[in-house]
Amino acid sequence: MIQYTRRTFSIFAVLLILTNNLFAQNKQIKQINSLMKLSHEIGIFNGNVLVAKNNKIIYNASFGFTDATKTNKLSPDYRFNIGSITKEFSAVALMQLKDQGKLTLDDKVSKFIPELPKWANEVSIKNLLQYTSGIPNINWKNIKNDKDLFDGLMGADSLDFKPGTAYDYNNNNLFLRQFIVERVTKMPFKEYIEKFIFKPCQMTSSVMTPFENEEKIARGFNNNLVPDKPDLPITGGTYVTTIDLLKWTNYLHQNKIITKKLLYELGQHFDLPETQSALGQAKFKNENLIEHLHDGRAGNYEAILVSDMNEKFTVILLDNNYNGKVFEISDAIISILKNQKYSFPKRTID
């Protein structure tokens, strides 16, 4: 009888804990929904949002419209330009090639693209990943395609500083990474990413520029309802759904696309505050990734990805009407998930 009573009590205790956890999570979901509804109503968020906790999606919603006409409403299967978050793909590609013994991070750019000016003898792949190359930034007025980007690198006669001595976050580092992947693999960068990143990560909705006639693409627009100009036919811009971006983070964080050691190397940054690694802002403890934050902007698109491995959550916001509020909104969501006080974001007076 005593044994039976103990067993009954144990079952009751487990059910009580599960009920309390479910009640707490439902409360969090309601708070997140109220936050997102208000953010849309006051005009600071037009896009898709996803929140995952304990390896489960607990919130996945859409707010607003697909483009400046405000005719069609967004749904979770729409794809958004993620801006600088796309830099993670070229970085991981280089780490995959390193793992295959096809390059090292100390290799100089000239090893793979010998026709570049003399500065290519000084710049390493590590410099490109950590934005410490000293390569001058792109003159976008002269850029219409990938060839123009390469010609711009060919025309750069000197570096802005000695590689490894300073930090300059500019996109020439990104495009040079892509050109190196192409030289090593002997295939177009876009094709490599589709085959060795998107496919193994089951990112079935993701597309990389240039592309034509794709459906379910959210179009950027400003607060005056002026649409963004069409994308230049340049390789590397990535459009994803919130679900696909979650898949990417899961494969990356669980070491299914590159090893734990390579992920740690990728997360290192120049030794100054406010500098980014190829993963954006990544924190490690005993070489284990514990936090991953990366944001991106392209025209009126804005995106943010925040993962906390200790708290076991990921927050993703994808927006096609820039208001500069995704950090504030994600911070509020994170406070809700941590059962902390939070403030509702406010619209900045123009």
Coordinates of C-alpha atoms in Angstrom, one line a residue:
M1 CA 0.0 0.0 0.0
I2 CA 2.8 2.4 0.9
Q3 CA 4.7 1.6 -2.4
Y4 CA 1.4 2.2 -4.3
T5 CA 0.9 5.6 -2.6
R6 CA 4.5 6.7 -3.4
R7 CA 4.1 5.7 -7.0
T8 CA 0.8 7.7 -7.2
F9 CA 2.4 10.7 -5.6
S10 CA 5.3 10.5 -8.0
I11 CA 3.0 10.5 -11.0
F12 CA 1.0 13.4 -9.6
A13 CA 4.1 15.4 -9.0
V14 CA 5.3 14.9 -12.6
L15 CA 1.9 15.8 -13.9
L16 CA 1.9 18.9 -11.8
I17 CA 5.3 20.0 -13.1
L18 CA 4.2 19.4 -16.7
T19 CA 1.0 21.4 -16.1
N20 CA 2.9 24.3 -14.6
N21 CA 5.5 24.3 -17.4
L22 CA 2.7 24.3 -20.0
F23 CA 0.9 27.1 -18.2
A24 CA 4.1 29.2 -18.1
Q25 CA 4.8 28.6 -21.8
N26 CA 1.3 29.5 -22.8
K27 CA 1.7 32.7 -20.8
Q28 CA 4.9 33.5 -22.6
I29 CA 3.3 32.8 -26.0
K30 CA 0.5 35.2 -25.2
Q31 CA 3.0 37.9 -24.1
I32 CA 5.0 37.4 -27.3
N33 CA 1.9 37.6 -29.4
S34 CA 0.8 40.8 -27.7
L35 CA 4.2 42.3 -28.2
M36 CA 4.3 41.5 -31.9
K37 CA 0.7 42.7 -32.5
L38 CA 1.5 46.0 -30.9
S39 CA 4.8 46.3 -32.8
H40 CA 2.9 45.9 -36.1
E41 CA 0.1 48.2 -35.1
I42 CA 2.4 51.1 -34.2
G43 CA 4.3 50.6 -37.5
I44 CA 7.6 49.3 -36.4
F45 CA 7.4 45.7 -37.6
N46 CA 6.2 44.3 -40.9
G47 CA 7.5 40.7 -41.3
N48 CA 7.7 37.2 -40.0
V49 CA 8.8 36.0 -36.5
L50 CA 9.7 32.6 -35.1
V51 CA 10.5 31.6 -31.6
A52 CA 11.9 28.1 -30.7
K53 CA 12.4 26.8 -27.2
N54 CA 13.7 23.4 -26.1
N55 CA 14.0 22.4 -29.8
K56 CA 10.4 23.1 -30.5
I57 CA 8.8 26.0 -32.4
I58 CA 6.5 27.7 -29.9
Y59 CA 5.6 30.8 -32.0
N60 CA 5.6 31.3 -35.7
A61 CA 3.6 34.3 -37.1
S62 CA 3.3 36.9 -39.9
F63 CA 2.4 40.6 -39.6
G64 CA 1.8 42.9 -42.5
F65 CA 2.2 42.9 -46.2
T66 CA 4.4 41.3 -48.9
D67 CA 5.3 44.6 -50.6
A68 CA 4.7 48.3 -50.9
T69 CA 1.2 47.9 -52.5
K70 CA -0.1 46.5 -49.2
T71 CA -2.3 44.2 -51.3
N72 CA -1.2 40.7 -50.1
K73 CA -0.6 39.7 -46.5
L74 CA 2.5 37.9 -45.5
S75 CA 2.5 34.2 -44.5
P76 CA 5.3 32.1 -42.9
D77 CA 6.3 30.7 -46.3
Y78 CA 7.5 34.0 -47.5
R79 CA 11.3 34.6 -48.0
F80 CA 13.2 37.7 -46.9
N81 CA 16.7 39.0 -47.7
I82 CA 18.8 38.4 -44.6
G83 CA 21.5 40.9 -45.4
S84 CA 24.8 40.2 -43.6
I85 CA 23.6 36.9 -42.1
T86 CA 24.4 35.4 -45.5
K87 CA 28.1 35.9 -44.7
E88 CA 27.9 32.8 -42.6
F89 CA 27.5 30.6 -45.7
S90 CA 30.7 31.6 -47.3
A91 CA 32.5 31.3 -44.0
V92 CA 31.2 27.8 -43.4
A93 CA 32.1 26.9 -47.0
L94 CA 35.7 27.8 -46.4
M95 CA 35.7 25.8 -43.2
Q96 CA 34.4 22.8 -45.1
L97 CA 37.2 23.1 -47.6
K98 CA 39.7 23.5 -44.7
D99 CA 38.3 20.2 -43.2
Q100 CA 38.9 18.5 -46.6
G101 CA 42.5 19.7 -46.6
K102 CA 42.0 22.0 -49.6
L103 CA 43.1 25.2 -47.8
T104 CA 44.2 26.6 -44.4
L105 CA 43.2 29.8 -42.7
D106 CA 46.8 31.0 -43.0
D107 CA 46.9 30.6 -46.8
K108 CA 47.3 33.8 -48.6
V109 CA 44.7 35.0 -51.2
S110 CA 47.4 34.9 -53.9
K111 CA 47.6 31.1 -53.6
F112 CA 44.1 30.8 -55.1
I113 CA 43.8 34.0 -57.2
P114 CA 47.4 34.7 -58.3
E115 CA 46.4 37.4 -60.8
L116 CA 45.4 39.9 -58.1
P117 CA 47.7 42.8 -57.2
K118 CA 50.7 42.3 -54.8
W119 CA 48.6 42.9 -51.7
A120 CA 47.1 39.4 -52.2
N121 CA 50.4 38.0 -51.0
E122 CA 49.8 39.6 -47.6
V123 CA 46.1 38.9 -47.0
S124 CA 45.1 35.5 -45.5
I125 CA 41.8 33.7 -45.4
K126 CA 41.7 34.3 -41.7
N127 CA 41.9 38.1 -42.4
L128 CA 38.9 37.8 -44.7
L129 CA 36.9 35.9 -42.1
Q130 CA 37.7 38.4 -39.4
Y131 CA 37.5 41.6 -41.5
T132 CA 41.2 42.4 -40.8
S133 CA 42.4 42.3 -44.4
G134 CA 42.8 46.0 -45.0
I135 CA 41.2 45.7 -48.5
P136 CA 39.5 48.9 -49.5
N137 CA 35.7 48.9 -49.5
I138 CA 33.6 48.5 -52.7
N139 CA 32.8 51.5 -54.8
W140 CA 29.2 50.6 -55.4
K141 CA 28.7 53.2 -58.1
N142 CA 30.9 51.1 -60.4
I143 CA 29.2 47.8 -59.6
K144 CA 26.6 46.1 -61.8
N145 CA 27.6 42.4 -61.6
D146 CA 30.2 39.9 -60.3
K147 CA 32.7 40.8 -62.9
D148 CA 32.7 44.4 -61.7
L149 CA 33.3 43.3 -58.2
F150 CA 36.3 41.2 -59.3
D151 CA 37.6 44.1 -61.5
G152 CA 37.3 46.4 -58.5
L153 CA 39.6 44.0 -56.5
M154 CA 42.0 43.9 -59.5
G155 CA 42.1 47.7 -59.5
A156 CA 42.9 48.1 -55.8
D157 CA 46.6 49.0 -55.8
S158 CA 47.1 49.1 -52.0
L159 CA 45.7 48.1 -48.7
D160 CA 44.2 50.5 -46.1
F161 CA 46.3 49.0 -43.3
K162 CA 48.6 46.0 -42.7
P163 CA 46.5 42.8 -42.5
G164 CA 45.8 41.6 -39.0
T165 CA 46.5 45.0 -37.4
A166 CA 43.1 46.7 -37.6
Y167 CA 39.5 46.0 -38.3
D168 CA 37.2 47.2 -41.2
Y169 CA 33.9 45.5 -41.8
N170 CA 33.4 45.7 -45.5
N171 CA 31.9 43.5 -48.2
N172 CA 35.0 43.1 -50.3
N173 CA 36.1 40.6 -47.7
L174 CA 32.8 38.7 -48.3
F175 CA 33.1 38.6 -52.1
L176 CA 36.7 37.6 -52.1
R177 CA 35.8 34.7 -49.8
Q178 CA 33.2 33.7 -52.5
F179 CA 35.7 34.0 -55.3
I180 CA 38.1 31.7 -53.4
V181 CA 35.4 29.1 -52.9
E182 CA 34.8 29.1 -56.6
R183 CA 38.5 28.7 -57.5
V184 CA 39.0 25.9 -55.0
T185 CA 35.9 23.9 -55.9
K186 CA 35.8 24.9 -59.6
M187 CA 32.1 25.5 -59.4
P188 CA 30.0 28.7 -59.1
F189 CA 29.6 29.8 -55.5
K190 CA 25.8 29.7 -55.7
E191 CA 25.9 26.1 -56.9
Y192 CA 28.3 25.2 -54.1
I193 CA 26.0 26.7 -51.4
E194 CA 22.9 25.0 -52.8
K195 CA 24.6 21.6 -52.9
F196 CA 26.7 21.6 -49.7
I197 CA 24.8 24.0 -47.4
F198 CA 21.1 24.4 -48.4
K199 CA 20.6 20.7 -49.4
P200 CA 22.2 19.0 -46.4
C201 CA 20.5 21.4 -44.0
Q202 CA 17.2 20.8 -45.6
M203 CA 16.8 24.5 -46.4
T204 CA 14.3 23.7 -49.2
S205 CA 12.9 27.2 -49.5
S206 CA 16.2 29.2 -49.6
V207 CA 17.4 30.9 -52.7
M208 CA 20.6 32.9 -53.4
T209 CA 20.9 35.8 -55.9
P210 CA 20.8 36.0 -58.8
F211 CA 17.4 34.5 -59.4
E212 CA 14.3 35.1 -61.5
N213 CA 10.6 34.4 -61.3
E214 CA 10.7 33.0 -57.8
E215 CA 7.4 33.2 -55.9
K216 CA 6.8 33.9 -52.2
I217 CA 9.5 36.7 -52.1
A218 CA 8.8 39.5 -49.7
R219 CA 9.7 42.8 -51.3
G220 CA 11.4 45.6 -49.4
F221 CA 9.8 49.1 -49.0
N222 CA 10.1 52.2 -46.9
N223 CA 7.6 54.0 -44.8
N224 CA 6.6 56.2 -47.8
L225 CA 5.6 53.0 -49.6
V226 CA 8.5 53.3 -52.0
P227 CA 9.7 49.9 -53.1
D228 CA 13.4 48.9 -53.0
K229 CA 15.2 48.8 -56.4
P230 CA 15.6 45.3 -57.9
D231 CA 18.6 43.2 -56.8
L232 CA 21.7 43.6 -58.9
P233 CA 22.7 40.3 -60.6
I234 CA 25.4 39.7 -57.9
T235 CA 26.0 36.4 -56.3
G236 CA 25.5 35.9 -52.6
G237 CA 22.4 37.6 -51.4
T238 CA 20.1 35.1 -49.6
Y239 CA 16.4 34.9 -49.2
V240 CA 15.1 32.6 -46.6
T241 CA 12.0 31.7 -44.5
T242 CA 12.1 31.8 -40.7
I243 CA 11.8 28.0 -40.8
D244 CA 14.9 27.6 -43.0
L245 CA 16.9 30.0 -40.9
L246 CA 16.1 28.0 -37.9
K247 CA 17.2 24.8 -39.7
W248 CA 20.5 26.5 -40.5
T249 CA 21.1 27.4 -36.9
N250 CA 20.2 23.9 -35.7
Y251 CA 22.6 22.2 -38.1
L252 CA 25.3 24.7 -37.4
H253 CA 25.0 24.6 -33.6
Q254 CA 24.7 20.8 -33.5
N255 CA 27.9 20.5 -35.5
K256 CA 26.2 18.7 -38.4
I257 CA 27.6 21.0 -41.1
I258 CA 31.0 21.7 -39.6
T259 CA 32.8 20.3 -36.6
K260 CA 32.8 21.9 -33.1
K261 CA 36.4 22.8 -33.5
L262 CA 35.9 24.5 -36.8
L263 CA 32.8 26.4 -35.4
Y264 CA 35.0 27.7 -32.6
E265 CA 37.6 28.9 -35.0
L266 CA 34.9 30.6 -37.1
G267 CA 33.6 32.4 -34.0
Q268 CA 36.9 34.2 -33.3
H269 CA 37.1 37.9 -33.9
F270 CA 39.7 40.7 -33.9
D271 CA 40.7 41.7 -30.3
L272 CA 38.8 44.9 -30.0
P273 CA 35.3 45.7 -28.6
E274 CA 32.4 45.9 -31.1
T275 CA 34.1 43.7 -33.7
Q276 CA 32.4 40.8 -35.5
S277 CA 33.4 37.3 -36.3
A278 CA 32.2 35.5 -39.4
L279 CA 29.2 34.4 -37.2
G280 CA 28.4 38.0 -36.1
Q281 CA 28.6 38.0 -32.3
A282 CA 29.5 34.5 -31.0
K283 CA 30.3 33.6 -27.4
F284 CA 32.0 30.5 -26.3
K285 CA 32.7 28.7 -23.0
N286 CA 35.4 26.0 -23.0
E287 CA 35.2 26.2 -26.8
N288 CA 31.4 25.4 -26.7
L289 CA 29.2 27.9 -28.4
I290 CA 26.8 29.4 -25.8
E291 CA 25.4 32.5 -27.6
H292 CA 25.0 33.4 -31.3
L293 CA 23.7 36.8 -32.5
H294 CA 23.8 38.0 -36.1
D295 CA 21.8 40.7 -37.7
G296 CA 21.6 41.9 -41.3
R297 CA 20.2 44.7 -43.4
A298 CA 19.8 45.0 -47.2
G299 CA 17.8 48.0 -48.5
N300 CA 14.6 48.0 -46.4
Y301 CA 15.1 44.4 -45.3
E302 CA 16.2 43.8 -41.7
A303 CA 16.9 40.5 -40.0
I304 CA 18.1 39.3 -36.7
L305 CA 18.9 35.8 -35.3
V306 CA 19.5 35.3 -31.6
S307 CA 20.3 31.9 -30.1
D308 CA 21.1 31.1 -26.4
M309 CA 22.3 27.5 -25.9
N310 CA 22.1 27.6 -22.1
E311 CA 18.5 28.9 -22.2
K312 CA 17.7 26.7 -25.2
F313 CA 15.9 29.3 -27.3
T314 CA 16.2 30.9 -30.8
V315 CA 14.5 34.1 -31.8
I316 CA 14.3 35.0 -35.5
L317 CA 12.8 38.3 -37.0
L318 CA 12.7 38.9 -40.7
D319 CA 11.3 42.3 -41.8
N320 CA 10.8 44.0 -45.2
N321 CA 10.0 47.5 -44.0
Y322 CA 13.0 48.9 -42.2
N323 CA 12.4 50.8 -38.9
G324 CA 15.5 49.8 -37.0
K325 CA 13.6 48.1 -34.2
V326 CA 14.3 44.4 -34.6
F327 CA 16.9 44.6 -31.8
E328 CA 14.4 46.1 -29.4
I329 CA 11.7 43.6 -30.3
S330 CA 14.0 40.6 -30.0
D331 CA 15.3 41.9 -26.6
A332 CA 11.7 42.1 -25.4
I333 CA 11.0 38.5 -26.6
I334 CA 14.1 37.3 -24.9
S335 CA 13.1 39.0 -21.6
I336 CA 9.7 37.2 -21.9
L337 CA 11.4 33.8 -22.4
K338 CA 13.6 34.5 -19.3
N339 CA 10.5 35.6 -17.3
Q340 CA 12.1 39.1 -16.9
K341 CA 10.5 42.5 -17.0
Y342 CA 10.4 44.0 -20.5
S343 CA 9.4 47.2 -22.3
F344 CA 7.2 47.5 -25.3
P345 CA 9.2 49.1 -28.1
K346 CA 8.0 52.6 -29.2
R347 CA 7.9 54.2 -32.6
T348 CA 10.7 56.7 -33.1
I349 CA 9.3 60.1 -34.1
D350 CA 10.4 60.9 -37.6

